[in-house]
Amino acid sequence: MPHKVILALLAIGSFAVGTDGFVISGILPRIAGELDVSEPVAGQLVTVFALSYAISAPVLMTLTAGLSRRVMLRGSMAAFLLANVLGALAPTYGVLMAARILAGISAALYMNTAAATATALAGERYRGRAVSLIIGGLTVATALGVPGGTLIGQLGSWRLTLALVVVLALPVFIGLFRVLPAVPQPPVISMRDRVRIGARRPVLLSVLANLFAVAGCFTVFTYLAAFTRATTGMDDARVSIVLLVFGVAGAFGSAIGGRLSDRIGAERTFVGSVSGVVVTMVLLAVLASFFASHSTVVVVVFLAVTIAWGTVYWAEPPTAIHRVLDLAPTAPSVAISVNSSASYLGVALGGAVGGAVLDRLSPAALAWAGAGLELIALALVVLPGRSAVSKDRAQVLEGGPPEPAKR
């Protein structure tokens, strides 16, 4: 079976996972209304999904290291299907919360294994593009799955939205049994060695920068419905348009990020991406703070800035993965799982910060808070010791000395 077919199947799976992880943001008002909780409380469904993902990824990837990647991909997708069936049928907020925890755990296993499988199939030369293809499934989810699921939730029921995720994931589950070949297993790495790798200063700075970059974005994205209402006056049903614009731009940005990482280097691409997000966050903050109205001009400017935001933000995830792979070349599965955990801790942090800001301040303050978190990410990259991040590439498992930076 050609590798391109396998990579496409894995990307479709990440599309289903991305739709599930991000679509909750678009249907928060419906969930809050039906389950009789506030919108910030409903927003914690996004946070708990992200925390479950972040905490379980390194632990479960260690415990299951001896299992084949085929078993991991099939088992995680089966659990993901079960989680969304449970969520669609959940009678209470507590049951839905439990379903989101299971969904986060299964998504962590699937995405980490899929990314590691993609890099193994593609080889080092095309690693950035292979990772961007898997991440591209997430960005296409924001372009198509999230606005589509949001629209279904607004016109019908949020339960139908989770049913849509089941429909998306089921063909992937079947395909994993039919076409997935055996993939070479990486060496089994203990939790102690994983902690050693993650605790090394260059790796730690890299994953922390990624964490805050993601958190800045999700401070706004998690509560995009409330932010859009306050800034433009658009109703909840039209939030799907904003999500569509953001997602289409994100699909473009993800492809750019992967290619630029291969061409000019992951660190320079990462800095450019985060800097761009800072600019767009400030523009959104200024628009929401001083020019919010129902006028057509404000709507057009808002959508234009959202396009820029989606493009520059989604160039960051494949770049972040590429950066940490460069820093832990002897342990790619560890590098990916550590970075993945940081990403979803960022989602959780963004959701928590956004909920607190929305509860105590105003929707306009979301973008100011997001810009602040992005500046922290940028500072972590441009610290005086950042040159060590580029040069310390090395034999992390053996704890050997840094290798010279590749030219």
Short mmCIF file of C-alpha atoms in Angstrom, two decimals:
data_model
loop_
_atom_site.label_atom_id
_atom_site.label_comp_id
_atom_site.label_asym_id
_atom_site.label_seq_id
_atom_site.Cartn_x
_atom_site.Cartn_y
_atom_site.Cartn_z
CA MET A 1 0.00 0.00 0.00
CA PRO A 2 1.57 3.34 -1.05
CA HIS A 3 2.65 5.51 1.85
CA LYS A 4 0.60 8.43 0.54
CA VAL A 5 -2.59 6.45 1.03
CA ILE A 6 -1.65 5.59 4.60
CA LEU A 7 -0.72 9.19 5.36
CA ALA A 8 -4.04 10.35 3.91
CA LEU A 9 -5.93 7.89 6.13
CA LEU A 10 -4.05 9.08 9.21
CA ALA A 11 -4.83 12.68 8.25
CA ILE A 12 -8.53 11.88 7.96
CA GLY A 13 -8.35 10.45 11.47
CA SER A 14 -6.75 13.66 12.73
CA PHE A 15 -9.58 15.52 10.96
CA ALA A 16 -12.11 13.62 13.05
CA VAL A 17 -10.09 14.20 16.23
CA GLY A 18 -9.69 17.90 15.42
CA THR A 19 -13.39 18.32 14.73
CA ASP A 20 -14.19 16.71 18.07
CA GLY A 21 -11.63 18.73 20.01
CA PHE A 22 -12.43 22.14 18.52
CA VAL A 23 -16.15 22.01 17.71
CA ILE A 24 -17.19 22.26 21.36
CA SER A 25 -16.11 25.92 21.27
CA GLY A 26 -18.74 26.64 18.62
CA ILE A 27 -21.63 24.94 20.44
CA LEU A 28 -20.94 26.08 24.00
CA PRO A 29 -24.09 28.24 24.17
CA ARG A 30 -26.29 25.29 23.19
CA ILE A 31 -24.62 22.93 25.67
CA ALA A 32 -24.82 25.51 28.45
CA GLY A 33 -28.51 26.14 27.78
CA GLU A 34 -29.60 22.52 27.61
CA LEU A 35 -27.52 21.29 30.56
CA ASP A 36 -28.30 24.40 32.66
CA VAL A 37 -24.74 25.62 33.28
CA SER A 38 -23.04 28.94 32.50
CA GLU A 39 -21.03 29.41 29.32
CA PRO A 40 -17.68 29.64 31.20
CA VAL A 41 -18.56 26.40 33.00
CA ALA A 42 -19.45 24.74 29.69
CA GLY A 43 -16.11 25.98 28.38
CA GLN A 44 -14.37 23.71 30.87
CA LEU A 45 -15.40 20.81 28.62
CA VAL A 46 -12.69 22.12 26.28
CA THR A 47 -10.27 22.41 29.20
CA VAL A 48 -10.86 18.89 30.53
CA PHE A 49 -10.45 17.38 27.05
CA ALA A 50 -7.12 19.18 26.72
CA LEU A 51 -5.91 18.25 30.21
CA SER A 52 -6.83 14.60 29.67
CA TYR A 53 -4.89 14.66 26.43
CA ALA A 54 -1.85 16.39 27.93
CA ILE A 55 -1.56 14.28 31.07
CA SER A 56 -2.26 10.92 29.44
CA ALA A 57 -0.03 11.31 26.39
CA PRO A 58 3.42 10.70 27.95
CA VAL A 59 2.13 8.19 30.51
CA LEU A 60 0.14 6.03 28.11
CA MET A 61 2.73 6.29 25.33
CA THR A 62 5.21 4.82 27.83
CA LEU A 63 2.89 2.09 29.10
CA THR A 64 1.96 1.04 25.57
CA ALA A 65 5.45 1.35 24.08
CA GLY A 66 5.66 -2.39 23.51
CA LEU A 67 2.46 -2.50 21.45
CA SER A 68 2.56 -2.24 17.69
CA ARG A 69 1.50 1.01 16.09
CA ARG A 70 -1.32 -0.82 14.31
CA VAL A 71 -2.77 -1.95 17.63
CA MET A 72 -2.37 1.54 19.07
CA LEU A 73 -4.07 3.27 16.17
CA ARG A 74 -6.97 0.82 16.01
CA GLY A 75 -7.52 0.71 19.78
CA SER A 76 -7.37 4.47 20.22
CA MET A 77 -9.83 5.07 17.40
CA ALA A 78 -12.24 2.51 18.91
CA ALA A 79 -12.10 4.31 22.28
CA PHE A 80 -12.56 7.65 20.50
CA LEU A 81 -15.73 6.36 18.84
CA LEU A 82 -17.07 5.09 22.17
CA ALA A 83 -16.37 8.46 23.84
CA ASN A 84 -18.36 10.37 21.25
CA VAL A 85 -21.30 7.97 21.32
CA LEU A 86 -21.37 8.42 25.10
CA GLY A 87 -21.14 12.19 24.72
CA ALA A 88 -23.96 12.36 22.21
CA LEU A 89 -26.23 10.43 24.58
CA ALA A 90 -25.07 12.14 27.81
CA PRO A 91 -28.07 13.02 30.04
CA THR A 92 -26.13 15.34 32.36
CA TYR A 93 -23.15 17.67 32.41
CA GLY A 94 -21.23 15.18 34.56
CA VAL A 95 -21.66 12.35 32.04
CA LEU A 96 -20.65 14.66 29.21
CA MET A 97 -17.57 15.65 31.19
CA ALA A 98 -16.62 11.97 31.61
CA ALA A 99 -17.09 11.44 27.87
CA ARG A 100 -14.79 14.37 27.13
CA ILE A 101 -12.11 12.89 29.41
CA LEU A 102 -12.23 9.59 27.51
CA ALA A 103 -12.21 11.46 24.21
CA GLY A 104 -9.10 13.39 25.27
CA ILE A 105 -7.24 10.24 26.33
CA SER A 106 -8.06 8.36 23.13
CA ALA A 107 -7.23 11.41 20.99
CA ALA A 108 -3.81 11.63 22.67
CA LEU A 109 -3.02 8.02 21.85
CA TYR A 110 -4.20 8.38 18.27
CA MET A 111 -2.52 11.67 17.40
CA ASN A 112 0.85 10.82 18.95
CA THR A 113 0.93 7.42 17.26
CA ALA A 114 -0.25 8.86 13.94
CA ALA A 115 2.43 11.57 13.98
CA ALA A 116 5.17 9.07 14.84
CA THR A 117 3.93 6.70 12.13
CA ALA A 118 3.87 9.51 9.55
CA THR A 119 7.46 10.55 10.30
CA ALA A 120 8.61 6.92 10.12
CA LEU A 121 6.98 6.47 6.72
CA ALA A 122 8.18 9.77 5.28
CA GLY A 123 11.82 9.69 6.39
CA GLU A 124 13.95 12.56 7.69
CA ARG A 125 14.04 14.53 4.44
CA TYR A 126 10.26 15.04 4.32
CA ARG A 127 9.58 14.95 8.04
CA GLY A 128 8.26 18.51 8.18
CA ARG A 129 5.80 17.88 5.35
CA ALA A 130 4.63 14.57 6.82
CA VAL A 131 3.95 16.18 10.17
CA SER A 132 2.20 19.11 8.48
CA LEU A 133 -0.06 16.60 6.69
CA ILE A 134 -1.19 15.10 10.00
CA ILE A 135 -1.54 18.55 11.56
CA GLY A 136 -3.29 19.53 8.34
CA GLY A 137 -6.09 17.17 9.33
CA LEU A 138 -6.62 19.37 12.39
CA THR A 139 -6.60 22.55 10.34
CA VAL A 140 -9.02 21.16 7.78
CA ALA A 141 -11.18 20.23 10.75
CA THR A 142 -11.26 23.89 11.72
CA ALA A 143 -12.06 24.77 8.10
CA LEU A 144 -14.82 22.24 7.46
CA GLY A 145 -15.61 20.01 10.42
CA VAL A 146 -15.88 22.71 13.08
CA PRO A 147 -18.08 25.18 11.17
CA GLY A 148 -20.16 22.30 9.80
CA GLY A 149 -20.55 20.78 13.25
CA THR A 150 -21.30 24.19 14.74
CA LEU A 151 -23.99 24.85 12.14
CA ILE A 152 -25.58 21.47 12.84
CA GLY A 153 -25.50 22.26 16.56
CA GLN A 154 -27.08 25.68 16.04
CA LEU A 155 -29.81 24.50 13.67
CA GLY A 156 -30.48 21.18 15.38
CA SER A 157 -28.75 19.93 18.51
CA TRP A 158 -25.25 19.77 19.92
CA ARG A 159 -25.86 16.03 20.25
CA LEU A 160 -26.08 15.79 16.47
CA THR A 161 -22.69 17.51 16.31
CA LEU A 162 -21.08 14.73 18.35
CA ALA A 163 -22.93 12.19 16.21
CA LEU A 164 -21.25 13.82 13.20
CA VAL A 165 -17.86 13.09 14.79
CA VAL A 166 -18.85 9.42 15.06
CA VAL A 167 -19.76 9.40 11.37
CA LEU A 168 -16.37 10.92 10.51
CA ALA A 169 -14.35 8.50 12.67
CA LEU A 170 -16.07 5.25 11.75
CA PRO A 171 -14.61 4.95 8.19
CA VAL A 172 -11.14 5.66 9.61
CA PHE A 173 -11.56 2.86 12.15
CA ILE A 174 -12.54 0.47 9.35
CA GLY A 175 -9.71 1.69 7.11
CA LEU A 176 -7.12 1.09 9.82
CA PHE A 177 -8.03 -2.60 9.74
CA ARG A 178 -7.99 -2.83 5.96
CA VAL A 179 -4.97 -0.88 4.73
CA LEU A 180 -2.56 -0.13 7.59
CA PRO A 181 0.74 -2.05 7.21
CA ALA A 182 3.17 -2.99 9.94
CA VAL A 183 5.35 -0.02 10.89
CA PRO A 184 8.84 -0.34 12.43
CA GLN A 185 8.77 0.02 16.19
CA PRO A 186 11.01 2.62 17.87
CA PRO A 187 13.07 1.55 20.88
CA VAL A 188 11.08 1.24 24.12
CA ILE A 189 11.88 4.23 26.32
CA SER A 190 11.20 4.30 30.04
CA MET A 191 9.29 7.08 31.80
CA ARG A 192 12.51 8.07 33.53
CA ASP A 193 14.23 8.62 30.19
CA ARG A 194 11.20 10.50 28.89
CA VAL A 195 11.38 12.83 31.87
CA ARG A 196 15.12 13.30 31.30
CA ILE A 197 14.51 14.26 27.70
CA GLY A 198 11.68 16.64 28.53
CA ALA A 199 13.65 18.24 31.36
CA ARG A 200 16.66 19.16 29.22
CA ARG A 201 16.83 22.93 28.97
CA PRO A 202 16.55 23.26 25.17
CA VAL A 203 13.64 20.81 24.98
CA LEU A 204 11.93 22.40 27.98
CA LEU A 205 12.21 25.91 26.50
CA SER A 206 10.89 24.64 23.19
CA VAL A 207 7.83 22.91 24.62
CA LEU A 208 7.08 25.81 26.99
CA ALA A 209 7.17 28.22 24.07
CA ASN A 210 4.74 25.99 22.22
CA LEU A 211 2.51 25.75 25.31
CA PHE A 212 2.15 29.53 25.63
CA ALA A 213 1.73 29.99 21.86
CA VAL A 214 -1.20 27.57 21.88
CA ALA A 215 -2.62 29.06 25.09
CA GLY A 216 -2.67 32.54 23.58
CA CYS A 217 -4.70 31.33 20.62
CA PHE A 218 -7.16 29.28 22.64
CA THR A 219 -7.81 32.05 25.14
CA VAL A 220 -9.82 33.60 22.31
CA PHE A 221 -10.74 30.56 20.22
CA THR A 222 -12.43 28.67 23.06
CA TYR A 223 -14.85 31.57 23.55
CA LEU A 224 -14.97 32.70 19.93
CA ALA A 225 -18.78 32.78 19.93
CA ALA A 226 -18.87 35.28 22.81
CA PHE A 227 -15.98 37.31 21.36
CA THR A 228 -17.61 37.50 17.93
CA ARG A 229 -20.97 38.54 19.39
CA ALA A 230 -19.40 41.32 21.42
CA THR A 231 -17.23 42.63 18.58
CA THR A 232 -19.50 42.38 15.54
CA GLY A 233 -22.99 41.67 16.83
CA MET A 234 -23.15 38.44 14.79
CA ASP A 235 -25.43 35.84 16.33
CA ASP A 236 -24.33 32.36 17.39
CA ALA A 237 -25.57 30.75 14.15
CA ARG A 238 -23.19 32.95 12.15
CA VAL A 239 -20.17 32.00 14.24
CA SER A 240 -19.82 29.06 11.85
CA ILE A 241 -18.82 31.61 9.18
CA VAL A 242 -16.01 32.91 11.38
CA LEU A 243 -14.87 29.35 12.12
CA LEU A 244 -14.91 28.56 8.39
CA VAL A 245 -12.77 31.61 7.60
CA PHE A 246 -10.33 30.77 10.40
CA GLY A 247 -10.10 27.12 9.37
CA VAL A 248 -9.59 27.69 5.64
CA ALA A 249 -6.80 30.14 6.44
CA GLY A 250 -5.39 27.61 8.91
CA ALA A 251 -5.19 24.85 6.30
CA PHE A 252 -3.13 27.20 4.14
CA GLY A 253 -0.97 28.23 7.10
CA SER A 254 -0.23 24.65 8.13
CA ALA A 255 1.08 23.79 4.66
CA ILE A 256 3.25 26.92 4.68
CA GLY A 257 4.59 26.12 8.14
CA GLY A 258 5.70 22.61 7.17
CA ARG A 259 7.42 23.76 3.99
CA LEU A 260 9.12 26.74 5.59
CA SER A 261 10.40 24.53 8.42
CA ASP A 262 12.07 22.25 5.87
CA ARG A 263 13.40 25.20 3.87
CA ILE A 264 14.51 27.96 6.27
CA GLY A 265 14.53 26.14 9.60
CA ALA A 266 11.99 25.42 12.28
CA GLU A 267 13.12 28.10 14.73
CA ARG A 268 12.88 31.02 12.32
CA THR A 269 9.50 29.80 11.11
CA PHE A 270 8.27 29.46 14.70
CA VAL A 271 9.38 32.99 15.61
CA GLY A 272 7.67 34.39 12.52
CA SER A 273 4.45 32.52 13.28
CA VAL A 274 4.23 33.60 16.92
CA SER A 275 5.12 37.19 16.03
CA GLY A 276 2.31 37.19 13.50
CA VAL A 277 -0.15 35.90 16.09
CA VAL A 278 0.87 38.68 18.49
CA VAL A 279 0.08 41.26 15.83
CA THR A 280 -3.31 39.75 14.98
CA MET A 281 -4.27 39.41 18.65
CA VAL A 282 -3.49 43.08 19.24
CA LEU A 283 -5.54 44.04 16.20
CA LEU A 284 -8.47 41.96 17.46
CA ALA A 285 -8.12 43.48 20.92
CA VAL A 286 -8.13 47.04 19.54
CA LEU A 287 -11.11 46.26 17.33
CA ALA A 288 -13.09 44.70 20.18
CA SER A 289 -12.12 47.37 22.72
CA PHE A 290 -12.62 50.56 20.70
CA PHE A 291 -14.52 49.84 17.47
CA ALA A 292 -17.03 47.12 18.31
CA SER A 293 -20.32 47.64 16.44
CA HIS A 294 -22.78 45.92 14.11
CA SER A 295 -21.47 47.80 11.07
CA THR A 296 -20.43 46.07 7.87
CA VAL A 297 -16.98 47.68 8.04
CA VAL A 298 -16.28 46.14 11.44
CA VAL A 299 -17.46 42.71 10.27
CA VAL A 300 -15.22 42.86 7.18
CA VAL A 301 -12.17 44.00 9.18
CA PHE A 302 -12.88 41.34 11.81
CA LEU A 303 -12.99 38.60 9.16
CA ALA A 304 -9.83 39.92 7.49
CA VAL A 305 -7.89 39.84 10.76
CA THR A 306 -9.31 36.37 11.48
CA ILE A 307 -7.93 35.15 8.14
CA ALA A 308 -4.49 36.49 9.08
CA TRP A 309 -4.78 34.98 12.56
CA GLY A 310 -5.70 31.52 11.23
CA THR A 311 -2.86 31.58 8.69
CA VAL A 312 -0.04 32.58 11.04
CA TYR A 313 -1.26 30.50 13.99
CA TRP A 314 -1.59 27.21 12.12
CA ALA A 315 1.91 27.60 10.70
CA GLU A 316 3.10 27.07 14.29
CA PRO A 317 2.07 23.47 15.23
CA PRO A 318 4.07 21.59 12.55
CA THR A 319 6.98 23.94 13.20
CA ALA A 320 6.87 23.27 16.95
CA ILE A 321 6.98 19.52 16.31
CA HIS A 322 9.87 19.95 13.90
CA ARG A 323 11.78 22.02 16.50
CA VAL A 324 11.47 19.43 19.24
CA LEU A 325 12.32 16.58 16.83
CA ASP A 326 15.55 18.41 16.02
CA LEU A 327 16.32 18.56 19.73
CA ALA A 328 15.61 14.87 20.40
CA PRO A 329 16.56 13.07 17.17
CA THR A 330 17.22 9.74 18.89
CA ALA A 331 13.77 9.64 20.49
CA PRO A 332 11.18 10.95 18.02
CA SER A 333 8.18 9.36 19.73
CA VAL A 334 9.19 11.01 23.02
CA ALA A 335 9.71 14.36 21.32
CA ILE A 336 6.29 14.23 19.72
CA SER A 337 4.48 13.12 22.88
CA VAL A 338 6.16 15.80 25.03
CA ASN A 339 5.34 18.51 22.50
CA SER A 340 1.82 17.19 22.10
CA SER A 341 1.27 17.32 25.85
CA ALA A 342 2.52 20.90 25.88
CA SER A 343 0.10 21.80 23.09
CA TYR A 344 -2.91 20.46 24.94
CA LEU A 345 -1.78 21.95 28.23
CA GLY A 346 -1.78 25.17 26.22
CA VAL A 347 -5.36 24.50 25.11
CA ALA A 348 -6.33 23.86 28.74
CA LEU A 349 -4.51 26.97 29.96
CA GLY A 350 -6.09 29.07 27.24
CA GLY A 351 -9.55 27.76 28.08
CA ALA A 352 -9.03 28.40 31.80
CA VAL A 353 -7.60 31.89 31.30
CA GLY A 354 -10.32 32.73 28.80
CA GLY A 355 -13.05 31.52 31.15
CA ALA A 356 -11.68 33.61 34.02
CA VAL A 357 -11.35 36.69 31.80
CA LEU A 358 -14.84 36.28 30.37
CA ASP A 359 -16.33 35.73 33.82
CA ARG A 360 -14.62 38.72 35.47
CA LEU A 361 -13.86 41.21 32.70
CA SER A 362 -15.23 41.41 29.15
CA PRO A 363 -15.04 39.54 25.84
CA ALA A 364 -12.71 42.24 24.49
CA ALA A 365 -10.20 41.40 27.22
CA LEU A 366 -9.83 37.89 25.79
CA ALA A 367 -7.66 39.13 22.92
CA TRP A 368 -5.47 41.26 25.22
CA ALA A 369 -4.89 38.20 27.43
CA GLY A 370 -4.15 36.08 24.36
CA ALA A 371 -1.58 38.60 23.11
CA GLY A 372 0.13 38.54 26.51
CA LEU A 373 0.49 34.76 26.43
CA GLU A 374 1.89 34.90 22.88
CA LEU A 375 4.51 37.42 24.03
CA ILE A 376 5.61 34.96 26.73
CA ALA A 377 6.03 32.30 24.02
CA LEU A 378 8.11 34.68 21.94
CA ALA A 379 10.28 35.61 24.91
CA LEU A 380 11.03 31.94 25.58
CA VAL A 381 12.46 31.62 22.08
CA VAL A 382 14.47 34.82 21.95
CA LEU A 383 16.07 34.49 25.39
CA PRO A 384 19.84 35.07 25.40
CA GLY A 385 20.42 31.33 25.62
CA ARG A 386 18.28 30.51 22.59
CA SER A 387 21.34 29.64 20.52
CA ALA A 388 21.70 26.59 22.74
CA VAL A 389 18.28 25.48 21.58
CA SER A 390 19.50 25.31 18.01
CA LYS A 391 22.82 23.66 18.84
CA ASP A 392 21.87 21.14 21.50
CA ARG A 393 20.73 18.37 19.19
CA ALA A 394 21.85 15.43 20.51
CA GLN A 395 22.20 12.11 21.98
CA VAL A 396 19.63 12.82 24.63
CA LEU A 397 19.16 9.25 25.73
CA GLU A 398 22.81 8.80 26.50
CA GLY A 399 23.07 12.30 27.99
CA GLY A 400 25.99 12.96 25.66
CA PRO A 401 27.41 16.37 24.74
CA PRO A 402 25.62 18.62 22.26
CA GLU A 403 26.32 18.09 18.60
CA PRO A 404 27.21 21.07 16.39
CA ALA A 405 24.17 22.63 14.70
CA LYS A 406 23.54 21.21 11.25
CA ARG A 407 23.98 23.64 8.39
#
